[in-house]
Amino acid sequence: MASVPKPHSGAARQDLYRRIEKHNFAPLWEVYHELIPDQPMTPCKPAIWKWADARPYLMEAGALITAKEALRRVLVLQNPGMRGEACITQSLFAGYQLILPGEIAPSHRHTQSALRFVLEGSGAYTAVDGERTTMHPGDFIITPSWTWHDHGHEGSEPVVWLDGLDVRIVRTFAAQFHEPFPEEVQPVSRGEGASLARYGNNLKPLGAVAPFGKTSPIFSYPYGRSRETLARLAKEGDPDPCHGWKMEFINPLTGGHAMPTIAAFIQLIPKGFRTQPYRSTDGTVYSVVEGSGRVTVAGESFDFGPRDTFVAPSWMPLSIEADAECVLFSFSDLPAQDALGLWREKRA
Ligand code: GTQ
Ligand code: FE2
């Protein structure tokens, strides 16, 4: 008859593990707290990528490989706690993409959603399902899941942007598909600005059917408009103690997140302000647009300036000290967590 076992020698347990392993079993009790920790556990570390380090490497890569040969000439921002995994947070990919005048990054589509945040240079374009948008610093641009996209450059200076993709989210579900377009450059079927005119002025066509499914029908949010909004906000009322003035880029057809898996934000922190520590389960990537200061994530501090990228992994408290008025762009997997009922936040 089975009874409560006496404290047992490790050897007998190890022997059991060895035998069941051959039959594809494993003991849960040896890994329980790793699988179901008391609070978010991630190998990701707080980190910063300084623009002064990145730019020369990007230009060196520019001389060694073409955009066409590389498919996408991107330096991956590797989280130092997850090297080799091509991720900046546990769920998101980030990279710096360089395109030089005259180059083409060939057309393709994939189920992974992408965002671009322009860091330096103007005159490159990205095309999404037949419409091109010219890139300028500070523009937030979306490539919705499964839309044809290519990048080109008819201007005169190198253009660099920050890519954010939901690669690991899609991989978690093994729902990856990729397809090259039969030609290098897709045909243009709408004039530049058509999407923004149609959906970006608090109007929508009667009976509008979302052209990109769960993703915003606006695929380029120009910096001028975001910046103007922040400037106006800063004249009215007080900043939030944790965020300053922080706004989310929305899907105008739903009022919800701009993308189904990734949310993007733009925020202004006034000069001399120090934000109260804030944590949330969506590990967040920040790109500095304007200003300088210091960010502290889980006790580690980094000085930042324009075009630096830093990351606050899930549930690590973040606080920002603005030496000058700061504008920060950021993105996270908030919509995915929201959809699954997982997202939590905590103010200090
Ligand atoms: O520009 O299409 O950083 O497909 C990674 C995958 C950029 C892109 C990346 C991509 C792209
Ligand atoms: Fe792509």
mmCIF file of C-alpha atoms and ligand atoms in Angstrom:
data_model
loop_
_atom_site.group_PDB
_atom_site.id
_atom_site.type_symbol
_atom_site.label_atom_id
_atom_site.label_comp_id
_atom_site.label_asym_id
_atom_site.label_seq_id
_atom_site.Cartn_x
_atom_site.Cartn_y
_atom_site.Cartn_z
ATOM 1 C CA MET A 1 0.000 0.000 0.000
ATOM 2 C CA ALA A 2 1.289 3.469 -0.884
ATOM 3 C CA SER A 3 2.158 5.692 2.063
ATOM 4 C CA VAL A 4 3.921 9.002 2.592
ATOM 5 C CA PRO A 5 7.555 8.343 1.597
ATOM 6 C CA LYS A 6 10.382 8.663 4.083
ATOM 7 C CA PRO A 7 13.060 11.284 3.219
ATOM 8 C CA HIS A 8 14.860 9.575 0.379
ATOM 9 C CA SER A 9 18.389 9.346 -0.826
ATOM 10 C CA GLY A 10 19.187 11.570 -3.831
ATOM 11 C CA ALA A 11 20.582 8.579 -5.690
ATOM 12 C CA ALA A 12 17.228 6.810 -5.990
ATOM 13 C CA ARG A 13 15.608 9.986 -7.279
ATOM 14 C CA GLN A 14 18.383 10.548 -9.818
ATOM 15 C CA ASP A 15 17.934 6.972 -10.938
ATOM 16 C CA LEU A 16 14.213 7.531 -11.493
ATOM 17 C CA TYR A 17 14.893 10.732 -13.450
ATOM 18 C CA ARG A 18 17.346 8.877 -15.682
ATOM 19 C CA ARG A 19 14.862 6.146 -16.465
ATOM 20 C CA ILE A 20 11.820 8.354 -17.101
ATOM 21 C CA GLU A 21 13.878 10.709 -19.266
ATOM 22 C CA LYS A 22 14.181 7.934 -21.879
ATOM 23 C CA HIS A 23 10.385 7.920 -22.065
ATOM 24 C CA ASN A 24 10.192 11.723 -22.406
ATOM 25 C CA PHE A 25 9.148 12.455 -18.846
ATOM 26 C CA ALA A 26 10.688 14.882 -16.367
ATOM 27 C CA PRO A 27 9.944 15.696 -12.713
ATOM 28 C CA LEU A 28 8.155 19.045 -12.356
ATOM 29 C CA TRP A 29 9.242 19.437 -8.734
ATOM 30 C CA GLU A 30 12.868 19.957 -9.738
ATOM 31 C CA VAL A 31 11.982 23.047 -11.807
ATOM 32 C CA TYR A 32 8.722 24.285 -10.319
ATOM 33 C CA HIS A 33 9.900 27.718 -9.171
ATOM 34 C CA GLU A 34 11.719 28.338 -12.407
ATOM 35 C CA LEU A 35 8.531 27.656 -14.373
ATOM 36 C CA ILE A 36 6.208 29.483 -11.996
ATOM 37 C CA PRO A 37 8.263 32.149 -10.252
ATOM 38 C CA ASP A 38 6.786 34.436 -7.602
ATOM 39 C CA GLN A 39 7.286 37.414 -9.886
ATOM 40 C CA PRO A 40 8.631 38.158 -13.385
ATOM 41 C CA MET A 41 11.954 36.432 -13.961
ATOM 42 C CA THR A 42 13.999 37.233 -17.069
ATOM 43 C CA PRO A 43 17.610 36.881 -18.101
ATOM 44 C CA CYS A 44 17.306 40.338 -19.723
ATOM 45 C CA LYS A 45 19.398 43.098 -18.197
ATOM 46 C CA PRO A 46 19.004 46.862 -18.153
ATOM 47 C CA ALA A 47 21.287 48.212 -20.871
ATOM 48 C CA ILE A 48 22.082 51.173 -23.092
ATOM 49 C CA TRP A 49 23.354 51.361 -26.680
ATOM 50 C CA LYS A 50 25.237 54.618 -27.194
ATOM 51 C CA TRP A 51 24.780 56.253 -30.574
ATOM 52 C CA ALA A 52 28.433 57.322 -30.551
ATOM 53 C CA ASP A 53 29.424 53.626 -30.496
ATOM 54 C CA ALA A 54 26.796 52.480 -32.974
ATOM 55 C CA ARG A 55 27.208 54.989 -35.774
ATOM 56 C CA PRO A 56 30.803 54.179 -36.790
ATOM 57 C CA TYR A 57 30.033 50.423 -36.793
ATOM 58 C CA LEU A 58 26.982 51.017 -38.969
ATOM 59 C CA MET A 59 29.009 53.045 -41.460
ATOM 60 C CA GLU A 60 31.687 50.349 -41.472
ATOM 61 C CA ALA A 61 29.008 47.755 -42.236
ATOM 62 C CA GLY A 62 27.804 50.117 -44.972
ATOM 63 C CA ALA A 63 31.175 49.814 -46.676
ATOM 64 C CA LEU A 64 31.330 46.016 -46.325
ATOM 65 C CA ILE A 65 27.904 44.840 -47.477
ATOM 66 C CA THR A 66 25.132 46.306 -49.611
ATOM 67 C CA ALA A 67 21.523 46.527 -48.463
ATOM 68 C CA LYS A 68 20.594 44.190 -51.324
ATOM 69 C CA GLU A 69 23.109 41.507 -50.388
ATOM 70 C CA ALA A 70 22.274 41.754 -46.693
ATOM 71 C CA LEU A 71 18.504 41.829 -47.461
ATOM 72 C CA ARG A 72 18.381 44.178 -44.501
ATOM 73 C CA ARG A 73 21.585 45.833 -43.288
ATOM 74 C CA VAL A 74 20.825 45.754 -39.596
ATOM 75 C CA LEU A 75 22.944 45.684 -36.462
ATOM 76 C CA VAL A 76 20.927 43.744 -33.905
ATOM 77 C CA LEU A 77 20.687 45.294 -30.447
ATOM 78 C CA GLN A 78 21.418 42.257 -28.306
ATOM 79 C CA ASN A 79 20.348 42.294 -24.711
ATOM 80 C CA PRO A 80 23.582 41.508 -22.799
ATOM 81 C CA GLY A 81 21.674 38.960 -20.704
ATOM 82 C CA MET A 82 20.464 37.090 -23.817
ATOM 83 C CA ARG A 83 23.350 37.272 -26.279
ATOM 84 C CA GLY A 84 22.819 35.232 -29.423
ATOM 85 C CA GLU A 85 19.042 35.312 -29.036
ATOM 86 C CA ALA A 86 18.524 38.431 -31.192
ATOM 87 C CA CYS A 87 16.336 40.161 -28.680
ATOM 88 C CA ILE A 88 16.393 43.379 -26.684
ATOM 89 C CA THR A 89 13.580 42.377 -24.333
ATOM 90 C CA GLN A 90 12.457 38.810 -23.781
ATOM 91 C CA SER A 91 9.782 39.216 -26.477
ATOM 92 C CA LEU A 92 11.050 41.914 -28.840
ATOM 93 C CA PHE A 93 13.726 42.311 -31.472
ATOM 94 C CA ALA A 94 15.445 45.650 -32.067
ATOM 95 C CA GLY A 95 18.048 46.696 -34.612
ATOM 96 C CA TYR A 96 19.598 49.695 -36.303
ATOM 97 C CA GLN A 97 19.015 49.634 -40.048
ATOM 98 C CA LEU A 98 21.218 51.608 -42.440
ATOM 99 C CA ILE A 99 20.319 52.468 -46.012
ATOM 100 C CA LEU A 100 22.650 54.447 -48.243
ATOM 101 C CA PRO A 101 21.716 56.734 -51.156
ATOM 102 C CA GLY A 102 20.831 54.713 -54.253
ATOM 103 C CA GLU A 103 20.247 51.475 -52.370
ATOM 104 C CA ILE A 104 17.260 49.157 -52.327
ATOM 105 C CA ALA A 105 16.236 46.740 -49.589
ATOM 106 C CA PRO A 106 14.200 44.215 -51.608
ATOM 107 C CA SER A 107 10.478 43.708 -51.172
ATOM 108 C CA HIS A 108 9.114 40.919 -49.019
ATOM 109 C CA ARG A 109 6.416 40.184 -46.482
ATOM 110 C CA HIS A 110 6.283 38.230 -43.231
ATOM 111 C CA THR A 111 3.863 37.583 -40.404
ATOM 112 C CA GLN A 112 6.098 39.441 -37.956
ATOM 113 C CA SER A 113 4.978 43.043 -37.443
ATOM 114 C CA ALA A 114 7.636 45.740 -37.599
ATOM 115 C CA LEU A 115 7.984 49.336 -36.532
ATOM 116 C CA ARG A 116 10.602 51.852 -37.585
ATOM 117 C CA PHE A 117 11.663 54.892 -35.651
ATOM 118 C CA VAL A 118 13.851 57.190 -37.738
ATOM 119 C CA LEU A 119 17.084 58.230 -36.036
ATOM 120 C CA GLU A 120 19.200 60.035 -38.601
ATOM 121 C CA GLY A 121 19.003 61.344 -42.162
ATOM 122 C CA SER A 122 16.154 62.016 -44.546
ATOM 123 C CA GLY A 123 15.121 61.028 -48.021
ATOM 124 C CA ALA A 124 14.842 57.254 -47.719
ATOM 125 C CA TYR A 125 11.420 55.780 -48.202
ATOM 126 C CA THR A 126 9.657 52.683 -47.037
ATOM 127 C CA ALA A 127 6.813 51.241 -49.076
ATOM 128 C CA VAL A 128 3.898 49.334 -47.566
ATOM 129 C CA ASP A 129 1.372 47.602 -49.819
ATOM 130 C CA GLY A 130 1.745 50.053 -52.687
ATOM 131 C CA GLU A 131 2.269 53.311 -50.794
ATOM 132 C CA ARG A 132 5.581 54.978 -50.080
ATOM 133 C CA THR A 133 6.409 57.237 -47.190
ATOM 134 C CA THR A 134 9.531 59.393 -47.012
ATOM 135 C CA MET A 135 11.389 59.035 -43.735
ATOM 136 C CA HIS A 136 12.404 61.926 -41.496
ATOM 137 C CA PRO A 137 13.985 61.816 -38.022
ATOM 138 C CA GLY A 138 11.412 61.158 -35.324
ATOM 139 C CA ASP A 139 8.840 59.592 -37.659
ATOM 140 C CA PHE A 140 7.145 56.462 -36.339
ATOM 141 C CA ILE A 141 6.415 54.035 -39.172
ATOM 142 C CA ILE A 142 4.591 50.707 -39.135
ATOM 143 C CA THR A 143 4.963 47.667 -41.347
ATOM 144 C CA PRO A 144 1.835 45.611 -40.582
ATOM 145 C CA SER A 145 1.969 41.823 -40.485
ATOM 146 C CA TRP A 146 1.962 40.191 -43.937
ATOM 147 C CA THR A 147 2.198 43.423 -45.933
ATOM 148 C CA TRP A 148 4.688 43.799 -48.794
ATOM 149 C CA HIS A 149 7.467 46.159 -47.874
ATOM 150 C CA ASP A 150 10.699 47.435 -49.335
ATOM 151 C CA HIS A 151 12.958 50.339 -48.533
ATOM 152 C CA GLY A 152 14.748 52.610 -50.975
ATOM 153 C CA HIS A 153 16.784 55.761 -50.919
ATOM 154 C CA GLU A 154 16.761 58.499 -53.545
ATOM 155 C CA GLY A 155 18.270 61.133 -51.229
ATOM 156 C CA SER A 156 21.866 62.086 -50.521
ATOM 157 C CA GLU A 157 22.790 61.115 -46.933
ATOM 158 C CA PRO A 158 22.868 57.851 -44.968
ATOM 159 C CA VAL A 159 19.562 57.097 -43.248
ATOM 160 C CA VAL A 160 19.377 55.056 -40.059
ATOM 161 C CA TRP A 161 16.333 53.929 -38.173
ATOM 162 C CA LEU A 162 15.536 51.749 -35.195
ATOM 163 C CA ASP A 163 13.604 48.588 -36.086
ATOM 164 C CA GLY A 164 11.308 46.878 -33.582
ATOM 165 C CA LEU A 165 9.812 43.489 -34.408
ATOM 166 C CA ASP A 166 7.690 40.909 -32.589
ATOM 167 C CA VAL A 167 9.923 38.070 -33.841
ATOM 168 C CA ARG A 168 9.906 36.101 -30.610
ATOM 169 C CA ILE A 169 6.192 36.502 -30.009
ATOM 170 C CA VAL A 170 5.461 35.029 -33.437
ATOM 171 C CA ARG A 171 8.070 32.329 -32.792
ATOM 172 C CA THR A 172 6.407 31.387 -29.502
ATOM 173 C CA PHE A 173 3.363 30.363 -31.534
ATOM 174 C CA ALA A 174 5.426 28.960 -34.442
ATOM 175 C CA ALA A 175 3.389 31.165 -36.742
ATOM 176 C CA GLN A 176 6.275 32.475 -38.862
ATOM 177 C CA PHE A 177 5.791 32.917 -42.620
ATOM 178 C CA HIS A 178 8.032 34.846 -45.006
ATOM 179 C CA GLU A 179 7.769 35.393 -48.737
ATOM 180 C CA PRO A 180 9.893 37.425 -51.169
ATOM 181 C CA PHE A 181 8.092 39.673 -53.661
ATOM 182 C CA PRO A 182 8.710 38.506 -57.262
ATOM 183 C CA GLU A 183 10.463 41.811 -58.021
ATOM 184 C CA GLU A 184 12.934 43.848 -56.007
ATOM 185 C CA VAL A 185 10.658 46.869 -55.767
ATOM 186 C CA GLN A 186 6.893 46.650 -55.484
ATOM 187 C CA PRO A 187 4.768 48.859 -57.729
ATOM 188 C CA VAL A 188 3.394 52.091 -56.290
ATOM 189 C CA SER A 189 -0.398 52.236 -56.406
ATOM 190 C CA ARG A 190 -1.274 55.226 -54.179
ATOM 191 C CA GLY A 191 0.176 58.688 -53.779
ATOM 192 C CA GLU A 192 2.398 59.503 -50.820
ATOM 193 C CA GLY A 193 0.334 60.593 -47.829
ATOM 194 C CA ALA A 194 -2.861 58.826 -48.970
ATOM 195 C CA SER A 195 -3.211 56.759 -45.772
ATOM 196 C CA LEU A 196 -2.552 59.703 -43.477
ATOM 197 C CA ALA A 197 -5.049 61.892 -45.346
ATOM 198 C CA ARG A 198 -7.704 59.187 -45.205
ATOM 199 C CA TYR A 199 -7.295 58.115 -41.581
ATOM 200 C CA GLY A 200 -5.100 60.674 -39.842
ATOM 201 C CA ASN A 201 -7.395 63.694 -39.601
ATOM 202 C CA ASN A 202 -10.106 62.496 -37.187
ATOM 203 C CA LEU A 203 -12.171 61.396 -40.155
ATOM 204 C CA LYS A 204 -12.681 58.030 -41.797
ATOM 205 C CA PRO A 205 -14.256 56.914 -45.024
ATOM 206 C CA LEU A 206 -17.865 55.711 -44.656
ATOM 207 C CA GLY A 207 -17.908 51.961 -44.230
ATOM 208 C CA ALA A 208 -14.133 51.896 -43.850
ATOM 209 C CA VAL A 209 -12.745 48.371 -43.824
ATOM 210 C CA ALA A 210 -9.432 48.182 -41.949
ATOM 211 C CA PRO A 211 -6.879 47.813 -44.781
ATOM 212 C CA PHE A 212 -4.312 46.166 -42.492
ATOM 213 C CA GLY A 213 -6.580 44.068 -40.280
ATOM 214 C CA LYS A 214 -5.691 44.499 -36.621
ATOM 215 C CA THR A 215 -3.018 47.093 -37.387
ATOM 216 C CA SER A 216 -3.521 50.833 -37.747
ATOM 217 C CA PRO A 217 -4.398 51.998 -41.278
ATOM 218 C CA ILE A 218 -1.930 54.877 -40.750
ATOM 219 C CA PHE A 219 1.536 53.538 -41.360
ATOM 220 C CA SER A 220 3.492 56.748 -40.888
ATOM 221 C CA TYR A 221 3.077 59.080 -37.919
ATOM 222 C CA PRO A 222 5.219 62.154 -38.710
ATOM 223 C CA TYR A 223 7.321 63.592 -35.912
ATOM 224 C CA GLY A 224 6.048 67.156 -36.408
ATOM 225 C CA ARG A 225 2.575 66.184 -35.290
ATOM 226 C CA SER A 226 3.718 64.163 -32.265
ATOM 227 C CA ARG A 227 6.087 66.919 -31.165
ATOM 228 C CA GLU A 228 3.441 69.597 -31.495
ATOM 229 C CA THR A 229 1.069 67.588 -29.340
ATOM 230 C CA LEU A 230 3.694 67.203 -26.616
ATOM 231 C CA ALA A 231 4.563 70.903 -26.697
ATOM 232 C CA ARG A 232 0.902 71.835 -26.332
ATOM 233 C CA LEU A 233 0.316 69.308 -23.540
ATOM 234 C CA ALA A 234 3.259 70.684 -21.589
ATOM 235 C CA LYS A 235 1.514 74.039 -21.471
ATOM 236 C CA GLU A 236 -1.557 72.549 -19.796
ATOM 237 C CA GLY A 237 -1.576 70.954 -16.371
ATOM 238 C CA ASP A 238 1.092 68.991 -14.558
ATOM 239 C CA PRO A 239 3.198 66.116 -15.833
ATOM 240 C CA ASP A 240 2.452 62.619 -14.571
ATOM 241 C CA PRO A 241 4.893 61.856 -11.713
ATOM 242 C CA CYS A 242 6.026 58.589 -13.367
ATOM 243 C CA HIS A 243 5.829 59.450 -17.064
ATOM 244 C CA GLY A 244 5.925 63.197 -17.600
ATOM 245 C CA TRP A 245 3.610 63.728 -20.569
ATOM 246 C CA LYS A 246 3.288 60.369 -22.279
ATOM 247 C CA MET A 247 1.075 59.594 -25.264
ATOM 248 C CA GLU A 248 0.408 56.355 -27.111
ATOM 249 C CA PHE A 249 0.239 56.109 -30.902
ATOM 250 C CA ILE A 250 -3.235 54.791 -31.661
ATOM 251 C CA ASN A 251 -5.156 52.980 -34.349
ATOM 252 C CA PRO A 252 -7.700 55.658 -35.351
ATOM 253 C CA LEU A 253 -10.266 53.031 -36.367
ATOM 254 C CA THR A 254 -10.380 51.520 -32.872
ATOM 255 C CA GLY A 255 -8.775 54.021 -30.503
ATOM 256 C CA GLY A 256 -6.646 51.082 -29.361
ATOM 257 C CA HIS A 257 -3.003 50.128 -29.805
ATOM 258 C CA ALA A 258 -1.507 50.895 -33.221
ATOM 259 C CA MET A 259 -0.310 47.289 -33.653
ATOM 260 C CA PRO A 260 -1.715 44.026 -32.255
ATOM 261 C CA THR A 261 1.538 42.999 -30.569
ATOM 262 C CA ILE A 262 3.572 46.191 -30.076
ATOM 263 C CA ALA A 263 2.570 49.528 -28.557
ATOM 264 C CA ALA A 264 4.510 52.726 -29.229
ATOM 265 C CA PHE A 265 4.689 55.906 -27.216
ATOM 266 C CA ILE A 266 6.126 59.398 -27.292
ATOM 267 C CA GLN A 267 6.743 61.316 -24.086
ATOM 268 C CA LEU A 268 8.085 64.604 -22.883
ATOM 269 C CA ILE A 269 9.889 65.045 -19.583
ATOM 270 C CA PRO A 270 10.483 68.645 -18.562
ATOM 271 C CA LYS A 271 13.948 69.957 -17.735
ATOM 272 C CA GLY A 272 14.967 69.231 -14.155
ATOM 273 C CA PHE A 273 12.170 66.677 -13.634
ATOM 274 C CA ARG A 274 12.863 63.328 -11.985
ATOM 275 C CA THR A 275 10.222 60.662 -12.628
ATOM 276 C CA GLN A 276 9.006 58.474 -9.778
ATOM 277 C CA PRO A 277 10.062 54.814 -10.103
ATOM 278 C CA TYR A 278 7.617 52.876 -12.255
ATOM 279 C CA ARG A 279 7.477 49.236 -13.251
ATOM 280 C CA SER A 280 5.308 47.219 -15.586
ATOM 281 C CA THR A 281 5.409 43.739 -17.066
ATOM 282 C CA ASP A 282 6.010 45.045 -20.586
ATOM 283 C CA GLY A 283 9.774 45.311 -20.941
ATOM 284 C CA THR A 284 10.234 48.595 -22.798
ATOM 285 C CA VAL A 285 12.722 49.925 -25.344
ATOM 286 C CA TYR A 286 13.422 53.669 -25.308
ATOM 287 C CA SER A 287 14.918 55.798 -28.063
ATOM 288 C CA VAL A 288 16.068 59.268 -27.064
ATOM 289 C CA VAL A 289 14.853 61.873 -29.538
ATOM 290 C CA GLU A 290 15.742 65.123 -27.791
ATOM 291 C CA GLY A 291 17.504 66.113 -24.584
ATOM 292 C CA SER A 292 19.779 64.333 -22.176
ATOM 293 C CA GLY A 293 19.749 62.968 -18.678
ATOM 294 C CA ARG A 294 20.081 59.797 -16.689
ATOM 295 C CA VAL A 295 17.966 56.695 -16.513
ATOM 296 C CA THR A 296 18.030 54.304 -13.586
ATOM 297 C CA VAL A 297 16.713 50.781 -14.121
ATOM 298 C CA ALA A 298 16.726 48.360 -11.200
ATOM 299 C CA GLY A 299 19.459 50.392 -9.517
ATOM 300 C CA GLU A 300 21.717 50.690 -12.579
ATOM 301 C CA SER A 301 22.197 54.193 -13.989
ATOM 302 C CA PHE A 302 23.045 55.247 -17.538
ATOM 303 C CA ASP A 303 23.652 58.718 -18.968
ATOM 304 C CA PHE A 304 21.737 59.233 -22.192
ATOM 305 C CA GLY A 305 21.643 61.658 -25.092
ATOM 306 C CA PRO A 306 20.017 61.886 -28.521
ATOM 307 C CA ARG A 307 19.722 58.606 -30.518
ATOM 308 C CA ASP A 308 20.828 56.422 -27.630
ATOM 309 C CA THR A 309 18.646 53.369 -27.019
ATOM 310 C CA PHE A 310 18.037 51.909 -23.582
ATOM 311 C CA VAL A 311 15.910 49.082 -22.245
ATOM 312 C CA ALA A 312 13.963 48.458 -19.062
ATOM 313 C CA PRO A 313 13.222 44.709 -18.781
ATOM 314 C CA SER A 314 9.922 43.464 -17.388
ATOM 315 C CA TRP A 315 9.101 44.530 -13.831
ATOM 316 C CA MET A 316 12.356 46.416 -13.243
ATOM 317 C CA PRO A 317 11.710 49.865 -11.748
ATOM 318 C CA LEU A 318 12.639 52.712 -14.059
ATOM 319 C CA SER A 319 13.167 56.346 -13.254
ATOM 320 C CA ILE A 320 14.396 59.171 -15.462
ATOM 321 C CA GLU A 321 16.172 62.395 -14.595
ATOM 322 C CA ALA A 322 15.973 65.039 -17.310
ATOM 323 C CA ASP A 323 18.947 67.443 -17.419
ATOM 324 C CA ALA A 324 17.357 69.138 -20.414
ATOM 325 C CA GLU A 325 13.804 68.837 -21.739
ATOM 326 C CA CYS A 326 13.624 65.259 -23.040
ATOM 327 C CA VAL A 327 11.539 63.645 -25.742
ATOM 328 C CA LEU A 328 11.577 59.844 -25.662
ATOM 329 C CA PHE A 329 10.074 57.371 -28.087
ATOM 330 C CA SER A 330 9.377 53.918 -26.655
ATOM 331 C CA PHE A 331 7.803 50.605 -27.547
ATOM 332 C CA SER A 332 6.793 47.413 -25.759
ATOM 333 C CA ASP A 333 4.699 44.247 -26.074
ATOM 334 C CA LEU A 334 1.855 45.808 -24.046
ATOM 335 C CA PRO A 335 -0.915 44.944 -26.571
ATOM 336 C CA ALA A 336 0.022 41.266 -26.597
ATOM 337 C CA GLN A 337 -0.023 41.122 -22.791
ATOM 338 C CA ASP A 338 -3.236 43.136 -22.715
ATOM 339 C CA ALA A 339 -4.939 40.723 -25.104
ATOM 340 C CA LEU A 340 -3.922 37.804 -22.897
ATOM 341 C CA GLY A 341 -4.920 39.494 -19.635
ATOM 342 C CA LEU A 342 -1.367 39.478 -18.299
ATOM 343 C CA TRP A 343 -0.299 43.102 -18.079
ATOM 344 C CA ARG A 344 0.452 44.657 -14.689
ATOM 345 C CA GLU A 345 1.971 47.917 -13.575
ATOM 346 C CA LYS A 346 3.084 49.387 -10.277
ATOM 347 C CA ARG A 347 3.925 52.910 -9.232
ATOM 348 C CA ALA A 348 6.543 53.417 -6.563
HETATM 349 O O1 GTQ B 1 13.152 46.068 -42.727
HETATM 350 O O2 GTQ B 1 11.959 44.427 -43.450
HETATM 351 O O3 GTQ B 1 15.359 44.639 -38.622
HETATM 352 O O4 GTQ B 1 12.298 42.055 -42.307
HETATM 353 C C1 GTQ B 1 14.398 42.636 -39.397
HETATM 354 C C2 GTQ B 1 13.615 41.998 -40.355
HETATM 355 C C3 GTQ B 1 14.083 44.688 -40.574
HETATM 356 C C4 GTQ B 1 12.754 44.889 -42.639
HETATM 357 C C5 GTQ B 1 14.628 43.982 -39.524
HETATM 358 C C6 GTQ B 1 13.061 42.704 -41.410
HETATM 359 C C7 GTQ B 1 13.310 44.065 -41.535
HETATM 360 FE FE FE2 B 2 10.779 42.881 -43.347
#
